[in-house]
GROMACS .gro file of N, CA and C in nm:
model
  522
    1ALA      N    1   0.893  -1.071  -0.813
    1ALA     CA    2   0.947  -1.167  -0.720
    1ALA      C    3   1.084  -1.210  -0.771
    2GLY      N    4   1.182  -1.201  -0.684
    2GLY     CA    5   1.317  -1.233  -0.729
    2GLY      C    6   1.389  -1.331  -0.639
    3GLY      N    7   1.463  -1.422  -0.700
    3GLY     CA    8   1.550  -1.513  -0.627
    3GLY      C    9   1.474  -1.611  -0.539
    4ARG      N   10   1.549  -1.664  -0.440
    4ARG     CA   11   1.490  -1.763  -0.348
    4ARG      C   12   1.375  -1.705  -0.267
    5THR      N   13   1.386  -1.578  -0.230
    5THR     CA   14   1.277  -1.516  -0.153
    5THR      C   15   1.150  -1.508  -0.238
    6GLY      N   16   1.165  -1.467  -0.362
    6GLY     CA   17   1.050  -1.462  -0.453
    6GLY      C   18   0.989  -1.599  -0.475
    7ASP      N   19   1.075  -1.700  -0.490
    7ASP     CA   20   1.025  -1.838  -0.506
    7ASP      C   21   0.945  -1.881  -0.382
    8PHE      N   22   0.998  -1.847  -0.265
    8PHE     CA   23   0.928  -1.882  -0.140
    8PHE      C   24   0.790  -1.815  -0.134
    9ILE      N   25   0.784  -1.689  -0.170
    9ILE     CA   26   0.655  -1.617  -0.168
    9ILE      C   27   0.558  -1.682  -0.265
   10ASN      N   28   0.604  -1.710  -0.385
   10ASN     CA   29   0.516  -1.771  -0.486
   10ASN      C   30   0.465  -1.908  -0.441
   11GLU      N   31   0.552  -1.990  -0.384
   11GLU     CA   32   0.511  -2.122  -0.335
   11GLU      C   33   0.415  -2.110  -0.217
   12SER      N   34   0.437  -2.010  -0.132
   12SER     CA   35   0.351  -1.992  -0.015
   12SER      C   36   0.210  -1.952  -0.052
   13LEU      N   37   0.192  -1.889  -0.167
   13LEU     CA   38   0.059  -1.845  -0.210
   13LEU      C   39  -0.024  -1.957  -0.275
   14LYS      N   40   0.041  -2.061  -0.322
   14LYS     CA   41  -0.029  -2.167  -0.396
   14LYS      C   42  -0.145  -2.232  -0.321
   15PRO      N   43  -0.136  -2.257  -0.189
   15PRO     CA   44  -0.249  -2.322  -0.121
   15PRO      C   45  -0.375  -2.236  -0.113
   16TYR      N   46  -0.363  -2.108  -0.137
   16TYR     CA   47  -0.478  -2.019  -0.123
   16TYR      C   48  -0.545  -2.002  -0.259
   17GLN      N   49  -0.642  -2.086  -0.285
   17GLN     CA   50  -0.705  -2.090  -0.416
   17GLN      C   51  -0.776  -1.960  -0.451
   18TYR      N   52  -0.819  -1.883  -0.352
   18TYR     CA   53  -0.890  -1.760  -0.379
   18TYR      C   54  -0.795  -1.646  -0.418
   19LEU      N   55  -0.666  -1.668  -0.401
   19LEU     CA   56  -0.566  -1.570  -0.443
   19LEU      C   57  -0.513  -1.608  -0.580
   20THR      N   58  -0.506  -1.513  -0.666
   20THR     CA   59  -0.444  -1.536  -0.796
   20THR      C   60  -0.321  -1.449  -0.803
   21ALA      N   61  -0.208  -1.510  -0.796
   21ALA     CA   62  -0.082  -1.435  -0.802
   21ALA      C   63  -0.021  -1.453  -0.940
   22HIS      N   64   0.025  -1.345  -0.996
   22HIS     CA   65   0.094  -1.348  -1.124
   22HIS      C   66   0.229  -1.282  -1.104
   23PRO      N   67   0.324  -1.358  -1.047
   23PRO     CA   68   0.453  -1.297  -1.017
   23PRO      C   69   0.527  -1.255  -1.143
   24ILE      N   70   0.592  -1.144  -1.134
   24ILE     CA   71   0.676  -1.094  -1.241
   24ILE      C   72   0.819  -1.110  -1.193
   25ALA      N   73   0.896  -1.190  -1.266
   25ALA     CA   74   1.034  -1.218  -1.225
   25ALA      C   75   1.119  -1.093  -1.240
   26ILE      N   76   1.196  -1.062  -1.136
   26ILE     CA   77   1.286  -0.948  -1.140
   26ILE      C   78   1.429  -0.998  -1.119
   27GLU      N   79   1.523  -0.916  -1.162
   27GLU     CA   80   1.664  -0.945  -1.137
   27GLU      C   81   1.692  -0.916  -0.991
   28GLY      N   82   1.767  -1.000  -0.928
   28GLY     CA   83   1.801  -0.977  -0.788
   28GLY      C   84   1.711  -1.054  -0.695
   29LEU      N   85   1.728  -1.026  -0.568
   29LEU     CA   86   1.659  -1.100  -0.462
   29LEU      C   87   1.555  -1.011  -0.396
   30THR      N   88   1.430  -1.060  -0.388
   30THR     CA   89   1.329  -0.989  -0.311
   30THR      C   90   1.381  -0.976  -0.169
   31ARG      N   91   1.379  -0.856  -0.117
   31ARG     CA   92   1.444  -0.832   0.011
   31ARG      C   93   1.362  -0.883   0.129
   32ILE      N   94   1.430  -0.910   0.237
   32ILE     CA   95   1.368  -0.950   0.363
   32ILE      C   96   1.414  -0.849   0.468
   33ASN      N   97   1.320  -0.789   0.536
   33ASN     CA   98   1.352  -0.700   0.647
   33ASN      C   99   1.345  -0.780   0.776
   34VAL      N  100   1.441  -0.759   0.863
   34VAL     CA  101   1.445  -0.829   0.991
   34VAL      C  102   1.443  -0.725   1.102
   35LYS      N  103   1.354  -0.743   1.197
   35LYS     CA  104   1.345  -0.655   1.314
   35LYS      C  105   1.374  -0.739   1.438
   36VAL      N  106   1.460  -0.687   1.524
   36VAL     CA  107   1.493  -0.755   1.649
   36VAL      C  108   1.457  -0.659   1.762
   37TYR      N  109   1.365  -0.700   1.847
   37TYR     CA  110   1.321  -0.616   1.958
   37TYR      C  111   1.373  -0.674   2.089
   38GLY      N  112   1.427  -0.590   2.171
   38GLY     CA  113   1.480  -0.632   2.301
   38GLY      C  114   1.520  -0.508   2.379
   39SER      N  115   1.623  -0.521   2.463
   39SER     CA  116   1.668  -0.403   2.537
   39SER      C  117   1.719  -0.297   2.441
   40VAL      N  118   1.768  -0.340   2.326
   40VAL     CA  119   1.803  -0.250   2.216
   40VAL      C  120   1.735  -0.307   2.092
   41ASP      N  121   1.668  -0.221   2.016
   41ASP     CA  122   1.600  -0.264   1.894
   41ASP      C  123   1.692  -0.248   1.774
   42TYR      N  124   1.686  -0.346   1.685
   42TYR     CA  125   1.765  -0.342   1.563
   42TYR      C  126   1.673  -0.364   1.444
   43ALA      N  127   1.706  -0.297   1.334
   43ALA     CA  128   1.633  -0.318   1.209
   43ALA      C  129   1.735  -0.341   1.098
   44PHE      N  130   1.719  -0.450   1.027
   44PHE     CA  131   1.804  -0.481   0.914
   44PHE      C  132   1.717  -0.469   0.788
   45ASN      N  133   1.734  -0.361   0.717
   45ASN     CA  134   1.653  -0.332   0.599
   45ASN      C  135   1.744  -0.318   0.477
   46PRO      N  136   1.777  -0.428   0.414
   46PRO     CA  137   1.868  -0.420   0.299
   46PRO      C  138   1.803  -0.347   0.182
   47THR      N  139   1.885  -0.294   0.097
   47THR     CA  140   1.835  -0.231  -0.026
   47THR      C  141   1.788  -0.341  -0.119
   48GLY      N  142   1.671  -0.325  -0.170
   48GLY     CA  143   1.618  -0.425  -0.262
   48GLY      C  144   1.667  -0.401  -0.403
   49PRO      N  145   1.629  -0.488  -0.494
   49PRO     CA  146   1.672  -0.475  -0.634
   49PRO      C  147   1.605  -0.356  -0.703
   50LEU      N  148   1.666  -0.310  -0.807
   50LEU     CA  149   1.610  -0.204  -0.892
   50LEU      C  150   1.506  -0.267  -0.984
   51ILE      N  151   1.387  -0.212  -0.987
   51ILE     CA  152   1.282  -0.264  -1.074
   51ILE      C  153   1.296  -0.197  -1.210
   52GLU      N  154   1.319  -0.277  -1.311
   52GLU     CA  155   1.344  -0.226  -1.445
   52GLU      C  156   1.214  -0.181  -1.511
   53GLU      N  157   1.228  -0.090  -1.608
   53GLU     CA  158   1.112  -0.036  -1.681
   53GLU      C  159   1.032  -0.147  -1.748
   54LYS      N  160   1.100  -0.247  -1.805
   54LYS     CA  161   1.026  -0.353  -1.875
   54LYS      C  162   0.941  -0.434  -1.777
   55ARG      N  163   0.987  -0.449  -1.653
   55ARG     CA  164   0.908  -0.521  -1.552
   55ARG      C  165   0.790  -0.437  -1.506
   56LYS      N  166   0.811  -0.307  -1.494
   56LYS     CA  167   0.700  -0.217  -1.457
   56LYS      C  168   0.593  -0.218  -1.566
   57GLN      N  169   0.634  -0.222  -1.692
   57GLN     CA  170   0.538  -0.228  -1.802
   57GLN      C  171   0.465  -0.362  -1.803
   58GLU      N  172   0.537  -0.468  -1.771
   58GLU     CA  173   0.475  -0.601  -1.761
   58GLU      C  174   0.364  -0.601  -1.656
   59LEU      N  175   0.389  -0.534  -1.543
   59LEU     CA  176   0.287  -0.525  -1.439
   59LEU      C  177   0.168  -0.444  -1.488
   60MET      N  178   0.192  -0.333  -1.556
   60MET     CA  179   0.082  -0.252  -1.610
   60MET      C  180   0.000  -0.334  -1.710
   61ASP      N  181   0.068  -0.412  -1.794
   61ASP     CA  182  -0.004  -0.496  -1.890
   61ASP      C  183  -0.095  -0.595  -1.818
   62HIS      N  184  -0.046  -0.650  -1.707
   62HIS     CA  185  -0.128  -0.743  -1.629
   62HIS      C  186  -0.247  -0.670  -1.567
   63LEU      N  187  -0.223  -0.552  -1.513
   63LEU     CA  188  -0.332  -0.476  -1.450
   63LEU      C  189  -0.439  -0.437  -1.551
   64SER      N  190  -0.402  -0.422  -1.676
   64SER     CA  191  -0.500  -0.383  -1.778
   64SER      C  192  -0.601  -0.494  -1.805
   65LYS      N  193  -0.577  -0.614  -1.751
   65LYS     CA  194  -0.668  -0.727  -1.769
   65LYS      C  195  -0.761  -0.748  -1.650
   66LEU      N  196  -0.757  -0.658  -1.553
   66LEU     CA  197  -0.840  -0.673  -1.433
   66LEU      C  198  -0.987  -0.655  -1.464
   67SER      N  199  -1.071  -0.701  -1.372
   67SER     CA  200  -1.216  -0.681  -1.383
   67SER      C  201  -1.268  -0.629  -1.250
   68SER      N  202  -1.397  -0.606  -1.246
   68SER     CA  203  -1.459  -0.554  -1.123
   68SER      C  204  -1.456  -0.655  -1.009
   69GLU      N  205  -1.421  -0.778  -1.038
   69GLU     CA  206  -1.411  -0.882  -0.935
   69GLU      C  207  -1.277  -0.879  -0.862
   70ASP      N  208  -1.184  -0.800  -0.910
   70ASP     CA  209  -1.047  -0.803  -0.859
   70ASP      C  210  -1.018  -0.696  -0.754
   71VAL      N  211  -0.929  -0.732  -0.663
   71VAL     CA  212  -0.876  -0.640  -0.562
   71VAL      C  213  -0.725  -0.649  -0.571
   72VAL      N  214  -0.659  -0.534  -0.583
   72VAL     CA  215  -0.513  -0.530  -0.591
   72VAL      C  216  -0.460  -0.464  -0.465
   73ILE      N  217  -0.373  -0.536  -0.395
   73ILE     CA  218  -0.313  -0.484  -0.272
   73ILE      C  219  -0.170  -0.441  -0.301
   74ILE      N  220  -0.142  -0.316  -0.274
   74ILE     CA  221  -0.008  -0.261  -0.292
   74ILE      C  222   0.042  -0.227  -0.152
   75SER      N  223   0.142  -0.302  -0.107
   75SER     CA  224   0.181  -0.293   0.032
   75SER      C  225   0.332  -0.292   0.047
   76GLY      N  226   0.379  -0.218   0.147
   76GLY     CA  227   0.521  -0.217   0.180
   76GLY      C  228   0.593  -0.096   0.124
   77SER      N  229   0.720  -0.089   0.155
   77SER     CA  230   0.803   0.019   0.103
   77SER      C  231   0.817   0.003  -0.047
   78LEU      N  232   0.824   0.115  -0.117
   78LEU     CA  233   0.838   0.109  -0.262
   78LEU      C  234   0.981   0.070  -0.297
   79PRO      N  235   0.997  -0.026  -0.386
   79PRO     CA  236   1.131  -0.067  -0.425
   79PRO      C  237   1.199   0.040  -0.512
   80ARG      N  238   1.329   0.028  -0.524
   80ARG     CA  239   1.402   0.120  -0.611
   80ARG      C  240   1.347   0.110  -0.753
   81GLY      N  241   1.327   0.223  -0.816
   81GLY     CA  242   1.271   0.226  -0.951
   81GLY      C  243   1.121   0.243  -0.954
   82VAL      N  244   1.058   0.237  -0.838
   82VAL     CA  245   0.912   0.255  -0.828
   82VAL      C  246   0.888   0.374  -0.736
   83ASP      N  247   0.820   0.476  -0.790
   83ASP     CA  248   0.792   0.595  -0.709
   83ASP      C  249   0.641   0.615  -0.693
   84ARG      N  250   0.604   0.720  -0.622
   84ARG     CA  251   0.462   0.747  -0.597
   84ARG      C  252   0.385   0.767  -0.728
   85GLU      N  253   0.447   0.833  -0.827
   85GLU     CA  254   0.377   0.858  -0.953
   85GLU      C  255   0.341   0.726  -1.023
   86TYR      N  256   0.431   0.629  -1.017
   86TYR     CA  257   0.402   0.498  -1.076
   86TYR      C  258   0.287   0.432  -1.001
   87VAL      N  259   0.287   0.439  -0.869
   87VAL     CA  260   0.179   0.380  -0.790
   87VAL      C  261   0.047   0.449  -0.822
   88LYS      N  262   0.050   0.580  -0.838
   88LYS     CA  263  -0.072   0.654  -0.873
   88LYS      C  264  -0.123   0.610  -1.011
   89THR      N  265  -0.032   0.588  -1.104
   89THR     CA  266  -0.071   0.539  -1.237
   89THR      C  267  -0.134   0.401  -1.225
   90MET      N  268  -0.076   0.317  -1.141
   90MET     CA  269  -0.134   0.185  -1.117
   90MET      C  270  -0.277   0.199  -1.064
   91CYS      N  271  -0.295   0.286  -0.966
   91CYS     CA  272  -0.427   0.304  -0.904
   91CYS      C  273  -0.530   0.353  -1.007
   92ARG      N  274  -0.488   0.443  -1.094
   92ARG     CA  275  -0.579   0.491  -1.196
   92ARG      C  276  -0.622   0.377  -1.289
   93LEU      N  277  -0.527   0.295  -1.331
   93LEU     CA  278  -0.556   0.182  -1.419
   93LEU      C  279  -0.647   0.081  -1.349
   94ILE      N  280  -0.619   0.053  -1.224
   94ILE     CA  281  -0.701  -0.040  -1.146
   94ILE      C  282  -0.845   0.011  -1.141
   95SER      N  283  -0.861   0.139  -1.113
   95SER     CA  284  -0.994   0.200  -1.106
   95SER      C  285  -1.064   0.197  -1.242
   96GLU      N  286  -0.991   0.229  -1.348
   96GLU     CA  287  -1.050   0.227  -1.483
   96GLU      C  288  -1.104   0.089  -1.518
   97ARG      N  289  -1.041  -0.013  -1.468
   97ARG     CA  290  -1.083  -0.151  -1.495
   97ARG      C  291  -1.197  -0.194  -1.404
   98GLY      N  292  -1.238  -0.108  -1.310
   98GLY     CA  293  -1.348  -0.141  -1.219
   98GLY      C  294  -1.304  -0.220  -1.098
   99ALA      N  295  -1.175  -0.245  -1.085
   99ALA     CA  296  -1.123  -0.320  -0.970
   99ALA      C  297  -1.100  -0.225  -0.852
  100LYS      N  298  -1.064  -0.282  -0.740
  100LYS     CA  299  -1.040  -0.204  -0.619
  100LYS      C  300  -0.891  -0.205  -0.585
  101SER      N  301  -0.840  -0.090  -0.539
  101SER     CA  302  -0.700  -0.083  -0.495
  101SER      C  303  -0.696  -0.062  -0.345
  102VAL      N  304  -0.607  -0.135  -0.282
  102VAL     CA  305  -0.581  -0.123  -0.138
  102VAL      C  306  -0.435  -0.081  -0.125
  103LEU      N  307  -0.412   0.033  -0.060
  103LEU     CA  308  -0.276   0.084  -0.045
  103LEU      C  309  -0.234   0.080   0.101
  104ASP      N  310  -0.119   0.021   0.124
  104ASP     CA  311  -0.056   0.024   0.256
  104ASP      C  312   0.092   0.052   0.233
  105VAL      N  313   0.118   0.173   0.182
  105VAL     CA  314   0.255   0.215   0.152
  105VAL      C  315   0.283   0.347   0.223
  106PRO      N  316   0.407   0.366   0.264
  106PRO     CA  317   0.441   0.491   0.332
  106PRO      C  318   0.464   0.605   0.232
  107ASN      N  319   0.474   0.726   0.286
  107ASN     CA  320   0.517   0.844   0.210
  107ASN      C  321   0.416   0.898   0.110
  108PHE      N  322   0.289   0.873   0.131
  108PHE     CA  323   0.186   0.936   0.050
  108PHE      C  324   0.132   1.056   0.126
  109LYS      N  325   0.107   1.165   0.056
  109LYS     CA  326   0.046   1.285   0.112
  109LYS      C  327  -0.099   1.289   0.066
  110VAL      N  328  -0.180   1.371   0.132
  110VAL     CA  329  -0.321   1.383   0.092
  110VAL      C  330  -0.331   1.420  -0.056
  111LYS      N  331  -0.248   1.513  -0.100
  111LYS     CA  332  -0.254   1.557  -0.240
  111LYS      C  333  -0.229   1.443  -0.339
  112ASP      N  334  -0.156   1.340  -0.297
  112ASP     CA  335  -0.130   1.226  -0.385
  112ASP      C  336  -0.257   1.147  -0.417
  113PHE      N  337  -0.357   1.157  -0.333
  113PHE     CA  338  -0.481   1.084  -0.354
  113PHE      C  339  -0.580   1.159  -0.442
  114GLU      N  340  -0.553   1.287  -0.468
  114GLU     CA  341  -0.646   1.368  -0.547
  114GLU      C  342  -0.658   1.311  -0.687
  115GLY      N  343  -0.782   1.291  -0.729
  115GLY     CA  344  -0.808   1.236  -0.862
  115GLY      C  345  -0.800   1.084  -0.869
  116LEU      N  346  -0.763   1.021  -0.760
  116LEU     CA  347  -0.759   0.874  -0.758
  116LEU      C  348  -0.888   0.823  -0.696
  117ASP      N  349  -0.915   0.697  -0.719
  117ASP     CA  350  -1.027   0.629  -0.655
  117ASP      C  351  -0.968   0.508  -0.584
  118VAL      N  352  -0.919   0.530  -0.464
  118VAL     CA  353  -0.856   0.424  -0.386
  118VAL      C  354  -0.960   0.366  -0.292
  119TYR      N  355  -0.972   0.235  -0.293
  119TYR     CA  356  -1.075   0.170  -0.212
  119TYR      C  357  -1.042   0.174  -0.063
  120LEU      N  358  -0.916   0.148  -0.026
  120LEU     CA  359  -0.880   0.140   0.116
  120LEU      C  360  -0.734   0.175   0.136
  121ILE      N  361  -0.706   0.251   0.243
  121ILE     CA  362  -0.569   0.269   0.290
  121ILE      C  363  -0.566   0.232   0.438
  122LYS      N  364  -0.446   0.198   0.487
  122LYS     CA  365  -0.432   0.158   0.626
  122LYS      C  366  -0.309   0.225   0.687
  123PRO      N  367  -0.318   0.357   0.709
  123PRO     CA  368  -0.204   0.424   0.772
  123PRO      C  369  -0.200   0.399   0.922
  124ASN      N  370  -0.081   0.411   0.979
  124ASN     CA  371  -0.071   0.416   1.125
  124ASN      C  372  -0.070   0.565   1.164
  125GLU      N  373  -0.060   0.593   1.290
  125GLU     CA  374  -0.069   0.733   1.336
  125GLU      C  375   0.045   0.819   1.281
  126ASP      N  376   0.167   0.766   1.278
  126ASP     CA  377   0.280   0.842   1.224
  126ASP      C  378   0.262   0.869   1.074
  127GLU      N  379   0.214   0.769   1.001
  127GLU     CA  380   0.190   0.789   0.858
  127GLU      C  381   0.079   0.891   0.835
  128LEU      N  382  -0.022   0.892   0.921
  128LEU     CA  383  -0.129   0.991   0.909
  128LEU      C  384  -0.073   1.132   0.931
  129LYS      N  385   0.012   1.148   1.031
  129LYS     CA  386   0.073   1.279   1.057
  129LYS      C  387   0.152   1.326   0.935
  130TYR      N  388   0.228   1.236   0.874
  130TYR     CA  389   0.304   1.269   0.755
  130TYR      C  390   0.209   1.304   0.640
  131MET      N  391   0.105   1.224   0.625
  131MET     CA  392   0.011   1.240   0.516
  131MET      C  393  -0.055   1.378   0.515
  132VAL      N  394  -0.086   1.429   0.633
  132VAL     CA  395  -0.159   1.556   0.643
  132VAL      C  396  -0.071   1.672   0.690
  133ASP      N  397   0.060   1.647   0.703
  133ASP     CA  398   0.154   1.751   0.748
  133ASP      C  399   0.113   1.814   0.880
  134GLU      N  400   0.082   1.730   0.976
  134GLU     CA  401   0.036   1.780   1.106
  134GLU      C  402   0.086   1.688   1.216
  135GLU      N  403   0.154   1.744   1.312
  135GLU     CA  404   0.205   1.665   1.424
  135GLU      C  405   0.104   1.651   1.537
  136ASN      N  406   0.014   1.748   1.549
  136ASN     CA  407  -0.080   1.751   1.662
  136ASN      C  408  -0.211   1.680   1.627
  137ILE      N  409  -0.201   1.553   1.601
  137ILE     CA  410  -0.320   1.473   1.572
  137ILE      C  411  -0.351   1.388   1.694
  138ASN      N  412  -0.479   1.389   1.730
  138ASN     CA  413  -0.521   1.313   1.848
  138ASN      C  414  -0.666   1.268   1.830
  139GLU      N  415  -0.718   1.203   1.930
  139GLU     CA  416  -0.855   1.152   1.923
  139GLU      C  417  -0.958   1.261   1.894
  140ASP      N  418  -0.929   1.384   1.937
  140ASP     CA  419  -1.024   1.493   1.916
  140ASP      C  420  -1.033   1.539   1.771
  141ASN      N  421  -0.925   1.520   1.694
  141ASN     CA  422  -0.929   1.571   1.557
  141ASN      C  423  -0.903   1.465   1.449
  142TYR      N  424  -0.893   1.338   1.486
  142TYR     CA  425  -0.875   1.233   1.386
  142TYR      C  426  -0.977   1.246   1.273
  143LYS      N  427  -1.101   1.259   1.311
  143LYS     CA  428  -1.209   1.258   1.211
  143LYS      C  429  -1.194   1.370   1.109
  144ASP      N  430  -1.147   1.487   1.152
  144ASP     CA  431  -1.128   1.599   1.060
  144ASP      C  432  -1.026   1.563   0.952
  145TYR      N  433  -0.916   1.502   0.992
  145TYR     CA  434  -0.811   1.467   0.897
  145TYR      C  435  -0.852   1.350   0.809
  146LEU      N  436  -0.920   1.254   0.866
  146LEU     CA  437  -0.966   1.141   0.786
  146LEU      C  438  -1.067   1.187   0.682
  147LYS      N  439  -1.149   1.284   0.717
  147LYS     CA  440  -1.246   1.339   0.621
  147LYS      C  441  -1.174   1.404   0.504
  148LYS      N  442  -1.064   1.475   0.530
  148LYS     CA  443  -0.987   1.538   0.422
  148LYS      C  444  -0.930   1.434   0.327
  149ILE      N  445  -0.885   1.324   0.382
  149ILE     CA  446  -0.830   1.217   0.299
  149ILE      C  447  -0.940   1.155   0.214
  150ARG      N  448  -1.056   1.135   0.273
  150ARG     CA  449  -1.169   1.079   0.196
  150ARG      C  450  -1.208   1.173   0.084
  151GLU      N  451  -1.210   1.303   0.113
  151GLU     CA  452  -1.246   1.402   0.010
  151GLU      C  453  -1.145   1.403  -0.105
  152ALA      N  454  -1.021   1.366  -0.077
  152ALA     CA  455  -0.917   1.362  -0.180
  152ALA      C  456  -0.931   1.244  -0.274
  153GLY      N  457  -1.000   1.137  -0.232
  153GLY     CA  458  -1.018   1.025  -0.323
  153GLY      C  459  -1.005   0.887  -0.263
  154VAL      N  460  -1.002   0.878  -0.131
  154VAL     CA  461  -0.992   0.748  -0.064
  154VAL      C  462  -1.129   0.712  -0.008
  155ARG      N  463  -1.182   0.598  -0.047
  155ARG     CA  464  -1.316   0.560  -0.002
  155ARG      C  465  -1.321   0.511   0.141
  156ASN      N  466  -1.219   0.438   0.185
  156ASN     CA  467  -1.218   0.379   0.318
  156ASN      C  468  -1.080   0.394   0.380
  157ILE      N  469  -1.078   0.427   0.508
  157ILE     CA  470  -0.952   0.441   0.581
  157ILE      C  471  -0.962   0.359   0.708
  158LEU      N  472  -0.860   0.278   0.732
  158LEU     CA  473  -0.850   0.204   0.856
  158LEU      C  474  -0.724   0.255   0.925
  159LEU      N  475  -0.743   0.342   1.022
  159LEU     CA  476  -0.631   0.402   1.094
  159LEU      C  477  -0.586   0.309   1.204
  160SER      N  478  -0.464   0.259   1.191
  160SER     CA  479  -0.407   0.169   1.291
  160SER      C  480  -0.351   0.251   1.406
  161MET      N  481  -0.398   0.221   1.528
  161MET     CA  482  -0.355   0.297   1.645
  161MET      C  483  -0.281   0.208   1.745
  162GLY      N  484  -0.209   0.111   1.691
  162GLY     CA  485  -0.128   0.023   1.776
  162GLY      C  486  -0.210  -0.048   1.881
  163LYS      N  487  -0.163  -0.042   2.004
  163LYS     CA  488  -0.231  -0.113   2.113
  163LYS      C  489  -0.368  -0.056   2.145
  164HIS      N  490  -0.401   0.061   2.087
  164HIS     CA  491  -0.531   0.123   2.110
  164HIS      C  492  -0.635   0.082   2.005
  165GLY      N  493  -0.596  -0.010   1.915
  165GLY     CA  494  -0.691  -0.060   1.817
  165GLY      C  495  -0.685   0.014   1.686
  166ALA      N  496  -0.802   0.035   1.627
  166ALA     CA  497  -0.808   0.098   1.496
  166ALA      C  498  -0.935   0.183   1.488
  167LEU      N  499  -0.932   0.275   1.395
  167LEU     CA  500  -1.047   0.362   1.371
  167LEU      C  501  -1.082   0.352   1.223
  168TYR      N  502  -1.209   0.321   1.194
  168TYR     CA  503  -1.253   0.309   1.056
  168TYR      C  504  -1.330   0.433   1.016
  169CYS      N  505  -1.303   0.482   0.897
  169CYS     CA  506  -1.377   0.594   0.840
  169CYS      C  507  -1.400   0.560   0.693
  170GLY      N  508  -1.526   0.549   0.654
  170GLY     CA  509  -1.546   0.511   0.515
  170GLY      C  510  -1.689   0.508   0.470
  171GLU      N  511  -1.707   0.435   0.361
  171GLU     CA  512  -1.834   0.430   0.291
  171GLU      C  513  -1.948   0.376   0.373
  172ARG      N  514  -1.921   0.270   0.448
  172ARG     CA  515  -2.028   0.211   0.527
  172ARG      C  516  -1.977   0.176   0.665
  173PRO      N  517  -2.056   0.200   0.762
  173PRO     CA  518  -2.014   0.162   0.897
  173PRO      C  519  -2.019   0.011   0.916
  174TYR      N  520  -1.928  -0.040   0.995
  174TYR     CA  521  -1.924  -0.183   1.024
  174TYR      C  522  -1.952  -0.207   1.169
   0.00000   0.00000   0.00000
């Protein structure tokens, strides 16, 4: 968490007693993305700060203290200095500690989940197409692709289908 934005996030979490946040201070400002929808859509996505190696190690040190009672949510675009391999290392450590990882990050492929034990992912339809390298995904074959992702190491998948709702594929039916 960096700058005024990071301070705002940290203060906003305080009322939620069931959440335990351990912010790691970074140089720079935690970025804010702004989307404007109208007759013309605009997206303002500034470049965020570079995450230094010492901060990444600080996060790993914190994750090494997790227990089976913990759930770690990794969400959003990966900041500069953080790549898929680092996220995979995080997931392995989370799993080793008996905790659960929830991933909602773009640019993961099915092969990236191999050997991981990820509790939940929440791709949208475009992310699913990217994940499985297939453009022709539809209601008739969703289940085939979701099964491949589960076989790779994801226990639960919540496929977001926009205005059409969501499709759950996982350990237990709800």
